[in-house]
XYZ file of C-alpha atoms in Angstrom:
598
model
C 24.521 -17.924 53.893
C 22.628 -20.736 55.367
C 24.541 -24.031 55.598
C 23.789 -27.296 57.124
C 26.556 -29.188 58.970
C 29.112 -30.440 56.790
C 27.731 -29.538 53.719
C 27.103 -25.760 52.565
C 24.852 -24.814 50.104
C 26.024 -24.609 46.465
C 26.689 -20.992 46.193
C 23.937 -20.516 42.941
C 21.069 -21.778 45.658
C 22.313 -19.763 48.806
C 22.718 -16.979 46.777
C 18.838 -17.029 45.711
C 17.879 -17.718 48.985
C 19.639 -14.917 50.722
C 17.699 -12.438 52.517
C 18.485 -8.701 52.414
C 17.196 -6.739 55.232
C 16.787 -3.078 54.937
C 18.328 -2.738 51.311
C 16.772 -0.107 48.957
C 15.007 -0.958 45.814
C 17.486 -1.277 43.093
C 17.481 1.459 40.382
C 16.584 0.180 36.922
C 19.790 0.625 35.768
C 21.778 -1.037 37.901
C 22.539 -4.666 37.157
C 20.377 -8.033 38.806
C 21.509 -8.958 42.507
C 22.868 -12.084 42.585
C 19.896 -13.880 44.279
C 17.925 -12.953 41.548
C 20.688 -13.827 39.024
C 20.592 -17.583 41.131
C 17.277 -17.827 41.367
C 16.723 -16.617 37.336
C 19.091 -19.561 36.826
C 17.666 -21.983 38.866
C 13.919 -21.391 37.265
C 15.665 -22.135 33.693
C 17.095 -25.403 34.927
C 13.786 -25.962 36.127
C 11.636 -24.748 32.940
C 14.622 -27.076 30.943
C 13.789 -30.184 32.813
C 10.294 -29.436 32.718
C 10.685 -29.523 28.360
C 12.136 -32.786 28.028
C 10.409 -35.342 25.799
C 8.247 -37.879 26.562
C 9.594 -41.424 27.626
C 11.226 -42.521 30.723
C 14.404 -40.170 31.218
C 11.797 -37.091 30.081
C 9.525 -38.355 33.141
C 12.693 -38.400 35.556
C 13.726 -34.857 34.411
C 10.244 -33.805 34.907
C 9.509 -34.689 38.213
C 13.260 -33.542 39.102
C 12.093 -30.230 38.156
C 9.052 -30.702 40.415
C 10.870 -31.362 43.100
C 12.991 -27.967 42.482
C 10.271 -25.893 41.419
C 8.336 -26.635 44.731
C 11.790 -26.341 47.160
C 12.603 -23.207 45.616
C 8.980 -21.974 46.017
C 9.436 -22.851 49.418
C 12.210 -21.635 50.999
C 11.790 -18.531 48.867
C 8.719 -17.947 52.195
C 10.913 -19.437 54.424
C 14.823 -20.187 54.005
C 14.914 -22.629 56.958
C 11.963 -25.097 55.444
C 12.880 -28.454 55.095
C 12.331 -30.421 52.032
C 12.364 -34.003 52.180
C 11.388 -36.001 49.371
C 10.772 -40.032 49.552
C 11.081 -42.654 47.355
C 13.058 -42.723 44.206
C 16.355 -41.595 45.300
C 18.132 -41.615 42.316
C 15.980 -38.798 41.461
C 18.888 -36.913 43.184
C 21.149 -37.994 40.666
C 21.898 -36.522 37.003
C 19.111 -38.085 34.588
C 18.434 -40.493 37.531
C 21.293 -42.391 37.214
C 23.572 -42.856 40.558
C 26.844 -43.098 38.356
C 26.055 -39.959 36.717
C 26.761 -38.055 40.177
C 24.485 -36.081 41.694
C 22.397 -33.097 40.385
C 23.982 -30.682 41.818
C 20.756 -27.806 41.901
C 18.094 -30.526 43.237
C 20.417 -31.566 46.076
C 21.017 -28.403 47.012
C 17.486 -27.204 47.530
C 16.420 -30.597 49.418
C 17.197 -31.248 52.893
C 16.523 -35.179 53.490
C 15.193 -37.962 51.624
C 13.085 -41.031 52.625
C 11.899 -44.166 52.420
C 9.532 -47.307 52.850
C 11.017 -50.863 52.784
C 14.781 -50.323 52.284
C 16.933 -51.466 54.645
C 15.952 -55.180 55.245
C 16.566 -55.878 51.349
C 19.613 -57.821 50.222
C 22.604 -59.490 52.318
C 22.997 -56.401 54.312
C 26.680 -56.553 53.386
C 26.917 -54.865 49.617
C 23.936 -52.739 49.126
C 21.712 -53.409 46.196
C 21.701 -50.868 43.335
C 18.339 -49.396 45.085
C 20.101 -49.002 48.241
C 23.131 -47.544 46.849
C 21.447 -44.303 45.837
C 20.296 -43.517 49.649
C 23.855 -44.570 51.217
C 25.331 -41.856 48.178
C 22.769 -39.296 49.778
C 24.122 -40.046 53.076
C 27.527 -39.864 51.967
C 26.541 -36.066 50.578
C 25.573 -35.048 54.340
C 21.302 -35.036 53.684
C 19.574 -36.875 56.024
C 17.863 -40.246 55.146
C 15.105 -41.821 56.957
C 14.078 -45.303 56.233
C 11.243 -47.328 57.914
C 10.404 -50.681 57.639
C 8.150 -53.798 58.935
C 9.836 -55.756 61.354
C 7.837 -59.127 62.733
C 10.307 -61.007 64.744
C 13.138 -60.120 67.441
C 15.494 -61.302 65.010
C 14.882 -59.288 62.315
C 14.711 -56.052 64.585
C 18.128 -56.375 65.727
C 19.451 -57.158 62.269
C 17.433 -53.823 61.229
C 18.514 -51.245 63.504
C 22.598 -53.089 62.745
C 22.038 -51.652 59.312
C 20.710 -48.550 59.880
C 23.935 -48.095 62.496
C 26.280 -49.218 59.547
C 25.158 -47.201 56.900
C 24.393 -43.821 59.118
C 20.209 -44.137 57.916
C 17.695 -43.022 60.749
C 15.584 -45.919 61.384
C 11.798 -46.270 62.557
C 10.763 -49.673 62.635
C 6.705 -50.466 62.305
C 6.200 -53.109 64.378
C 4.109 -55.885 63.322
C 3.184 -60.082 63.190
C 4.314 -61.985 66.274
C 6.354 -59.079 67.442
C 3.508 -56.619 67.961
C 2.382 -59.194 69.927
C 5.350 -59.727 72.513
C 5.547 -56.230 72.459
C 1.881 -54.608 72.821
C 0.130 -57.889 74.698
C -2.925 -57.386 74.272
C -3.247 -54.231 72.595
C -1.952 -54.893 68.974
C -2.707 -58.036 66.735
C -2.524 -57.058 63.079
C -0.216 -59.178 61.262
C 1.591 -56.109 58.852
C 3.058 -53.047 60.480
C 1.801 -49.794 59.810
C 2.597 -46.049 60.540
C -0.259 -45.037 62.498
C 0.605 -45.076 66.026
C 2.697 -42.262 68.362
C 4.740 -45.516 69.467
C 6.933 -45.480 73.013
C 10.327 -45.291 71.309
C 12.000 -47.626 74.290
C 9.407 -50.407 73.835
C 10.387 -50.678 69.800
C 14.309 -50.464 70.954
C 14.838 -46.759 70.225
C 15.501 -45.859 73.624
C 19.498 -45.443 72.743
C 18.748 -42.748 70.019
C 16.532 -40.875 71.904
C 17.707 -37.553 73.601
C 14.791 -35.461 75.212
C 17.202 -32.304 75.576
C 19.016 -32.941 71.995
C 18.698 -29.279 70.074
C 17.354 -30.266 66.077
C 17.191 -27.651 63.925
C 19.073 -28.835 61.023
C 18.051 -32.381 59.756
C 21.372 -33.865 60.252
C 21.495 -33.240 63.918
C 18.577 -35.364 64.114
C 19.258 -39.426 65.408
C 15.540 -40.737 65.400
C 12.117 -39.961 64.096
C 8.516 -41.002 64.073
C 6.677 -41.731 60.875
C 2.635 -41.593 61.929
C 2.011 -39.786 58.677
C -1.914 -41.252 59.431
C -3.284 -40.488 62.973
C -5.924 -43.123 61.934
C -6.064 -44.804 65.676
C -7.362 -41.319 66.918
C -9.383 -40.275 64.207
C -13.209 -39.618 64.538
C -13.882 -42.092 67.367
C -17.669 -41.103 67.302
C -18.350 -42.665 64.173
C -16.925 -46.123 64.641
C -19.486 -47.708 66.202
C -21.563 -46.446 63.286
C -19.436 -47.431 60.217
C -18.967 -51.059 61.944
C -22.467 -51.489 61.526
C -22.594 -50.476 58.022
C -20.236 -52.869 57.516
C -21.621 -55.354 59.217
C -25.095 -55.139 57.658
C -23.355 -56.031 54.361
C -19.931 -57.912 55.133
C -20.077 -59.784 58.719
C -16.657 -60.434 58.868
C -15.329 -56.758 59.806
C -14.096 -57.319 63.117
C -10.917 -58.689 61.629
C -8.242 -57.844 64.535
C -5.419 -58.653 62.183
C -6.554 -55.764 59.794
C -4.529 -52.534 61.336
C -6.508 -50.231 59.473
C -9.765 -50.960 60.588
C -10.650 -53.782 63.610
C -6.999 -53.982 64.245
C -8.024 -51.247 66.564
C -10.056 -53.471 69.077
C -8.588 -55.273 72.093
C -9.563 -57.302 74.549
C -12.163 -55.532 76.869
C -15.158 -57.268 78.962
C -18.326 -56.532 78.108
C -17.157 -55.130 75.093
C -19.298 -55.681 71.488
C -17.296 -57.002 69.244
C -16.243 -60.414 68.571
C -13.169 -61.159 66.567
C -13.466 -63.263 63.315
C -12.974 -65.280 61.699
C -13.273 -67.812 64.424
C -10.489 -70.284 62.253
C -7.963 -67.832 61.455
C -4.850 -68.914 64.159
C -4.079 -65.681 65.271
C -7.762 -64.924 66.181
C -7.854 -68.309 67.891
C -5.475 -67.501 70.107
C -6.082 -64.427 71.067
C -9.415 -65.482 72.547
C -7.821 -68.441 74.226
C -5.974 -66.051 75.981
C -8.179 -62.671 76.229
C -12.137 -64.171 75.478
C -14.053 -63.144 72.820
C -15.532 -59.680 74.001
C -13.350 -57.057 72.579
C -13.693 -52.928 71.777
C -12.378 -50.097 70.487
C -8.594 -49.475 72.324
C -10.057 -45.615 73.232
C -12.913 -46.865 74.853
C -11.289 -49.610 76.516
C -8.801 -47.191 78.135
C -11.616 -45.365 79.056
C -11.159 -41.943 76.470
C -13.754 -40.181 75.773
C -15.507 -40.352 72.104
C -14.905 -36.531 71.563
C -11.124 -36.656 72.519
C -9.198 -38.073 69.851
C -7.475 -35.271 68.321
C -6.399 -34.211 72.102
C -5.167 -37.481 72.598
C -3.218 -37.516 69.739
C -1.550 -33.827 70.165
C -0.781 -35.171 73.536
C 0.598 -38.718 72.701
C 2.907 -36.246 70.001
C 4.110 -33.884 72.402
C 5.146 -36.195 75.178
C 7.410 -38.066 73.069
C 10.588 -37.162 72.862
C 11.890 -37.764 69.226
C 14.259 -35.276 67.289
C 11.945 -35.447 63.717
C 8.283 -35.910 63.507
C 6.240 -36.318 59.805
C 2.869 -36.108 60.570
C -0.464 -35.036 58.656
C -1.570 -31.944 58.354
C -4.699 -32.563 59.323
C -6.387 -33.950 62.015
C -9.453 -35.635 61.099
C -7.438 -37.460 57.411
C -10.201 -39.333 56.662
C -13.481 -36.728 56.548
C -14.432 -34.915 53.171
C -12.335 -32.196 52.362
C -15.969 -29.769 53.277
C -15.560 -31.407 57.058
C -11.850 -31.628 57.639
C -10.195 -29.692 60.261
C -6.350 -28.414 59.604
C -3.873 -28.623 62.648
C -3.848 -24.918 64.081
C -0.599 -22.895 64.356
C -0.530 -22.702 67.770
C -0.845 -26.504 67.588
C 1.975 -27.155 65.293
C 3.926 -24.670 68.164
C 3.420 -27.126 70.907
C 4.554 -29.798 69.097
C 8.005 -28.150 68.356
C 9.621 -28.859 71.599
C 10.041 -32.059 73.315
C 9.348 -32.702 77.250
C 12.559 -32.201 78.363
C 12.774 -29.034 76.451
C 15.161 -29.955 73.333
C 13.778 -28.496 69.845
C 12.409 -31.012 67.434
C 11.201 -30.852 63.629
C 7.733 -30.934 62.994
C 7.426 -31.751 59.433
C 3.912 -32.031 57.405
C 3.120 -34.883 55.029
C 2.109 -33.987 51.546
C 1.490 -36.431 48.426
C 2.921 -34.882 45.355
C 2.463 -37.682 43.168
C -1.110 -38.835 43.355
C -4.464 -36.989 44.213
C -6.116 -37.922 47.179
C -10.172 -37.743 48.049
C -9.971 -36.740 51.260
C -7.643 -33.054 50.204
C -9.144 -29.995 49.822
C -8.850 -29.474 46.161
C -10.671 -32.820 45.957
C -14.061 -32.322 43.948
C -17.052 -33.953 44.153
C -17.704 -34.793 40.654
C -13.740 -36.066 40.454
C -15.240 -39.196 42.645
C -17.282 -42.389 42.429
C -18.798 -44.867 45.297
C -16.965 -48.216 44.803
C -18.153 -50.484 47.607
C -15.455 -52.776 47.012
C -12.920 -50.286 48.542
C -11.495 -51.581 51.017
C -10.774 -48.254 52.860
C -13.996 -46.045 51.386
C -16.424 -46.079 49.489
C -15.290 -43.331 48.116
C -12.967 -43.744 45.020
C -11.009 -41.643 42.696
C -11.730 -41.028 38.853
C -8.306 -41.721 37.334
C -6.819 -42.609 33.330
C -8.001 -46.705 32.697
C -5.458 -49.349 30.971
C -7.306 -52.057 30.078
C -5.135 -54.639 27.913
C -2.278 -51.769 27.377
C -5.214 -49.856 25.979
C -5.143 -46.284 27.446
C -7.988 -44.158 28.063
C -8.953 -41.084 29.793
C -10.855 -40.689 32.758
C -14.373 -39.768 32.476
C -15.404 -36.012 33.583
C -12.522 -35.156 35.762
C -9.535 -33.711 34.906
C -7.185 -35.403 32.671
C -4.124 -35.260 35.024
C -5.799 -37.501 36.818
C -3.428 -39.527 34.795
C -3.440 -43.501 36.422
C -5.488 -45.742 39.124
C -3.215 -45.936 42.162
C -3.719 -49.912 42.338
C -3.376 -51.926 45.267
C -5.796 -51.035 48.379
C -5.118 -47.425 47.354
C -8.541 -47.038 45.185
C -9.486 -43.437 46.923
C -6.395 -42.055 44.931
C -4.737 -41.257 41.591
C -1.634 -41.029 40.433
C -1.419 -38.106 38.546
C 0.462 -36.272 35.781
C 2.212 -34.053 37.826
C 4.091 -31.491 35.408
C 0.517 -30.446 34.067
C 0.431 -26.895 35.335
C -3.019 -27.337 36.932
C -1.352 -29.947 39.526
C 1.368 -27.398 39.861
C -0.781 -24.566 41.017
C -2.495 -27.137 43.457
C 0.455 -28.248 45.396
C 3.186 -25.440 44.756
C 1.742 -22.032 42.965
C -2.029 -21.767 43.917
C -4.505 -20.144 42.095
C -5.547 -23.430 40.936
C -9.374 -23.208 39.387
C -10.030 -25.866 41.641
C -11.016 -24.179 45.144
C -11.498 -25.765 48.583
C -15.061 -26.441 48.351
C -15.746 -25.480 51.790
C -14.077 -22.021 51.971
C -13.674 -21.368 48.612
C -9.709 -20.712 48.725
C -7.388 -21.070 46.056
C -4.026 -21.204 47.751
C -1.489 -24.151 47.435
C -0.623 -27.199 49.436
C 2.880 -25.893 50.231
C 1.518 -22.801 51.226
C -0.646 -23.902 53.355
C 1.669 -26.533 55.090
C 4.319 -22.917 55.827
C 1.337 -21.073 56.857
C 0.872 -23.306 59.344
C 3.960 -23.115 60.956
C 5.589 -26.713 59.771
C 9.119 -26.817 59.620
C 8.993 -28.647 56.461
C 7.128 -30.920 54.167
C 7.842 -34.361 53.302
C 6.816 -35.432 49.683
C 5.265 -38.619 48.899
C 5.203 -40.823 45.765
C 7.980 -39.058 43.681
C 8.455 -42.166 42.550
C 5.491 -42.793 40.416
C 7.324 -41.127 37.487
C 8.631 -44.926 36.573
C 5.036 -46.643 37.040
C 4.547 -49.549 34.229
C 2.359 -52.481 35.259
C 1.363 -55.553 33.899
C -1.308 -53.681 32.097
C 0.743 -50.485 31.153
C 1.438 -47.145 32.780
C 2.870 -44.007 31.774
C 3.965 -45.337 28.132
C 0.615 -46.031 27.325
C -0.645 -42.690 28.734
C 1.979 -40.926 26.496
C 1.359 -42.445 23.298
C -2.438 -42.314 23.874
C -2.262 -38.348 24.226
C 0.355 -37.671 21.561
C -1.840 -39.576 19.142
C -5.317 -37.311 20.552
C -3.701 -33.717 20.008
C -0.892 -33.760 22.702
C 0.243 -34.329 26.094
C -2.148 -32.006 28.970
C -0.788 -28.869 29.701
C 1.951 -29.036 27.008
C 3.921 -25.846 26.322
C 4.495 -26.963 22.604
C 2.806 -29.131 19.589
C 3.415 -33.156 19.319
C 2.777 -35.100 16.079
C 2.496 -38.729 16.563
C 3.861 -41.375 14.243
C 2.996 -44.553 15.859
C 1.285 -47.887 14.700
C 4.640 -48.293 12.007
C 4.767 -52.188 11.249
C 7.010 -53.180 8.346
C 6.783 -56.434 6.563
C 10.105 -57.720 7.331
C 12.238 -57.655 10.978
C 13.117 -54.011 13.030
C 11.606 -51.133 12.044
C 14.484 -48.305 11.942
C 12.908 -44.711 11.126
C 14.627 -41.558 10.504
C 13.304 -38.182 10.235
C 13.187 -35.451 7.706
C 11.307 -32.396 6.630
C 10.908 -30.338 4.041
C 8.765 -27.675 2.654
C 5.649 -28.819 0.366
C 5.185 -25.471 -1.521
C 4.237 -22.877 1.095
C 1.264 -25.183 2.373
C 3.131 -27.333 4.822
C 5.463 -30.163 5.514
C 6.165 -33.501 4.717
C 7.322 -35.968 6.820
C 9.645 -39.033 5.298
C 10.016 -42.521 6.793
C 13.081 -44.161 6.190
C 12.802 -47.999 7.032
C 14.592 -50.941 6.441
C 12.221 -53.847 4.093
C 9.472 -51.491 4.876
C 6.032 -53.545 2.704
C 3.276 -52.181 1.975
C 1.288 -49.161 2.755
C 0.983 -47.507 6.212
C -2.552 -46.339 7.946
C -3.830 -43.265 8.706
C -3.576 -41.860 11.830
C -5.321 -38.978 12.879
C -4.356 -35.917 11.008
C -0.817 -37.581 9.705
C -1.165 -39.695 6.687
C 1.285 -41.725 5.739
C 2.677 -44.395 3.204
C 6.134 -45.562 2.104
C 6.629 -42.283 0.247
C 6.227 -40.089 3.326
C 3.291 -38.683 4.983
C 1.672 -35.156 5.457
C 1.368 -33.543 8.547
C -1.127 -30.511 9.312
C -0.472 -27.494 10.927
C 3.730 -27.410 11.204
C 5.055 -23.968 11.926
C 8.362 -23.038 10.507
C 11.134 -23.084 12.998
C 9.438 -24.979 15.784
C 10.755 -28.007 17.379
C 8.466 -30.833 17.033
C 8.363 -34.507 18.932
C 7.274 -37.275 17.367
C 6.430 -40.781 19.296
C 7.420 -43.782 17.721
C 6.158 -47.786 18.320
C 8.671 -49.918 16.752
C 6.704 -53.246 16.072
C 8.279 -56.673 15.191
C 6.035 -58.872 13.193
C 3.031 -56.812 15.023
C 4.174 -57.098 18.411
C 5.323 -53.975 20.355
C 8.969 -54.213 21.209
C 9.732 -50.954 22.530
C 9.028 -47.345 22.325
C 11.127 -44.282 22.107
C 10.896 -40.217 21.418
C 12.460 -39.064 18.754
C 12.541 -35.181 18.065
C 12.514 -33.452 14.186
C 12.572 -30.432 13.330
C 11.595 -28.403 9.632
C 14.375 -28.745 7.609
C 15.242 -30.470 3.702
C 15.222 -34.092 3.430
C 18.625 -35.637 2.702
C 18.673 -38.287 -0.104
């Protein structure tokens, strides 16, 4: 049975996981093992979560399931791959609420959890309710990983204190003044950001840091890096190009406060570039101090143009931390035709540190959104948007315009929602639709790399290549609502147009219900109409008036008529409930065939 230290597996999940070496077939008479009894009850927790109804606690026990589905998948290849999940910790918990307890299956299959921009919230004394749900985690032995920005001294000290107090492995991204102090010279964008292999003593690591510490369960582990974009050593041979571009249309490039781009320059003479603008107070003073002829920080330290991904293997395996989540890739940002996977015997020499001590080398993988640079990424599922800030390549995705929901154009329709923020080359996407689910977990997707024509799955391909684990970005988008809508709007939009993508079963919509008078309350019958279908009643409180039509349900104050019912079959209907016009909520509400009462 594998365990981890302190806390075994539940016995349903070791059981499925268990590995019989040398056994002979069973006969067909004799009764299921008890991995496959585990693992046949672990799939129907998983196909149960995966049925709940739309709304906000169906979107929780969907992506739950996700999470499962692609852990079991995993360490069904390999029992000892790590699963590490970030964001949205009380995902862990039953129906995603932290006084529920935790659910029991998902925590058993997942070996960590992280996150972005935790620790520094509230008074550092009580946790806030977000908070809460990664201290329970910690409580129930998993590891948690939490990284932050951190601009002054100050706050650095008071970050790492928390991390100590509430047992959470800390990585600080250094950025603002602090960057500064501590890379003089070398690092002048004012946010932090996760793309550089940073010297773990110069960010105040150095007491965590063990070069002969053994990690090959998570919790052994007292540090980590977070570089899940090697964007500082990516594709130094076309800089100098795609600064000109830039510069032939948009002068003001060389921004050395903007880490993703010229916040790569430093000071270097003779160097090209200038930094602007000439007013901003951080660019004045670094020229006071360095003058105004700056380059790349590869060229200045004299690296050659072809050696970035060497560089960056190297910078990797002569640091000495316990965890590592990197990208799988090398070269993130070229077209999925062009880009260049890490090699196994790579991956290898990144498993042990220096002074010898085994580390975890875990892979980066976005679950939650579709990205343009990934392999399943198709041309037509694209558009050039010069106004992204990162590429000019951006993602097709669902458009709410006004809480008005509609489909994106020519690309698939998981592509459910627009990322937002400087995230335009990606989409969030609908991630129970089984199509997504072949891409990251089952393969056989119908959506092949376009270069080599290959089918197989983004888990599959992270074990193939010899990771230790994978750590799962944007759970978390199963909550998205913004000021424009989110995934209500996407629900009631699809229930109303024939049901939800890659639906196992038929949804009627009943939406657009506004009485005359106050709250709408609706209840739900059916009966039979003859032989020739059913007939759906409304019960409302001072309903006026007659209802509209909607689609292929047509309705009044006596009832309405819905097409195509099948005897016996559950059925979800999604309701608006409208106060003097306005939309005051929403809600699921299931009905099955059956006589009407009263």
């Amino acid at each position: 049975m594998k365990t981890r230290r302190g806390r075994a597996l539940p016995v349903a999940v070791a059981a499925a996981l268990a590995v019989t070496v040398g056994a002979a077939a069973p006969s067909a008479a004799k009764a299921p093992a008890p991995q496959d009894q585990a693992t046949s009850a672990l799939k129907a927790e998983i196909d149960r979560l995966y049925a709940s109804d739309p709304g906000l606690l169906g979107r929780t026990h969907k992506m739950q399931a996700f999470i499962m589905e692609l852990a079991l998948h995993a360490k069904t290849r390999n029992p000892d791959f790590k699963v590490i999940p970030q964001d949205a910790a009380e995902l862990a918990f039953v129906d995603g609420d932290v006084d529920k307890g935790v659910l029991k299956d998902l925590v058993g299959l997942v070996d960590g959890w992280g996150k972005e921009d935790l620790l520094l919230d509230g008074d550092g004394v009580t946790p806030t309710d977000e908070q809460r749900a990664y201290l329970e985690l910690v409580r129930h032995h998993l590891m948690v990983t939490e990284t932050s920005t951190v601009e002054t001294q100050a706050e650095l000290q008071e970050y790492y204190a928390r991390a100590a107090k509430w047992g959470v492995i800390p990585y600080p991204r250094i950025g603002g003044e602090l960057a500064q102090q501590l890379n003089p010279g070398k690092r002048w964008a004012e946010n932090g950001d996760y793309f550089w292999v940073e010297d773990p003593t110069t960010i105040g690591l150095g007491s965590r840091i063990d070069g002969t510490r053994d990690v090959t369960r998570l919790t052994d582990a007292k540090n980590y890096l977070y570089n899940i974009n090697g964007r500082p050593y990516d594709a130094w041979s076309t800089w100098d190009a795609e600064e000109a571009a830039y510069a032939a249309g948009d002068g003001d490039r060389t921004r050395i406060t903007d880490s993703y781009g010229n916040g790569l320059l430093v000071p270097s003479p003779g160097g090209p570039y200038k930094p602007v603008p000439a007013d901003d107070p951080t660019v004045q003073k670094a020229i006071t101090i360095y003058g105004d002829e700056w380059d790349w920080w590869w060229r200045a330290a004299g690296l050659d143009a072809s050696a970035g991904r060497q560089t960056w293997l190297d910078a990797l395996r002569n640091s000495d931390y316990d965890v590592i989540y990197i990208d799988s890739f090398y070269n993130h940002r070229a077209l999925p035709a062009h880009q260049t996977p890490l090699t196994r015997a790579e991956i290898e020499s990144l498993k042990h540190k220096p002074d010898g001590g085994r580390r975890q080398v875990i892979a980066y993988l976005s679950v939650g959104s579709a990205e343009q640079n990934r392999w399943y990424c198709q041309d037509d599922w694209v558009w050039v948007d010069p106004t992204n800030p990162n590429t000019e390549r951006s993602m097709k995705s669902g458009k709410l315009v006004n809480r008005v929901y509609s489909p994106p154009e020519n690309a698939p329709e998981w592509l459910a929602l627009g990322y937002g923020g400087n995230y335009a080359e990606e989409a969030v996407v609908q991630w129970w639709n089984p199509e997504w689910r072949d891409i990251i977990i089952n393969g056989g997707s119908p959506y092949k790399n376009v270069a080599t024509g290959d089918d197989t799955s983004s888990i599959d391909r992270i074990i193939s290549q010899g990771f230790d684990g994978a750590y799962l970005d944007n759970v978390g988008v199963y909550s998205r609502q913004g000021r424009n809508g989110g995934w209500n709007e996407f629900e009631s939009y699809w229930l109303a147009h024939g049901g939800i993508p890659g639906e196992d079963h038929p949804y009627i919509s009943v939406g657009g219900i506004t009485p005359g008078h106050g709250q709408v309350d609706v209840d739900f019958a059916i009966e039979s109409a003859n032989g020739k279908g059913y007939s759906l009643y409304l019960k409302e409180a001072d309903a006026q008036g007659p209802f509209a039509r909607y689609g292929d349900v047509s309705y009044n104050r006596k009832g309405a008529h819905i097409k195509g019912l099948k005897d016996g079959t559950a059925y979800l209907a999604y309701v608006v409930h409208d106060t003097g016009g306005t939309t005051s909520r929403t809600e699921t509400v299931t009905f099955r065939p059956g006589l009407r009462k009263g």
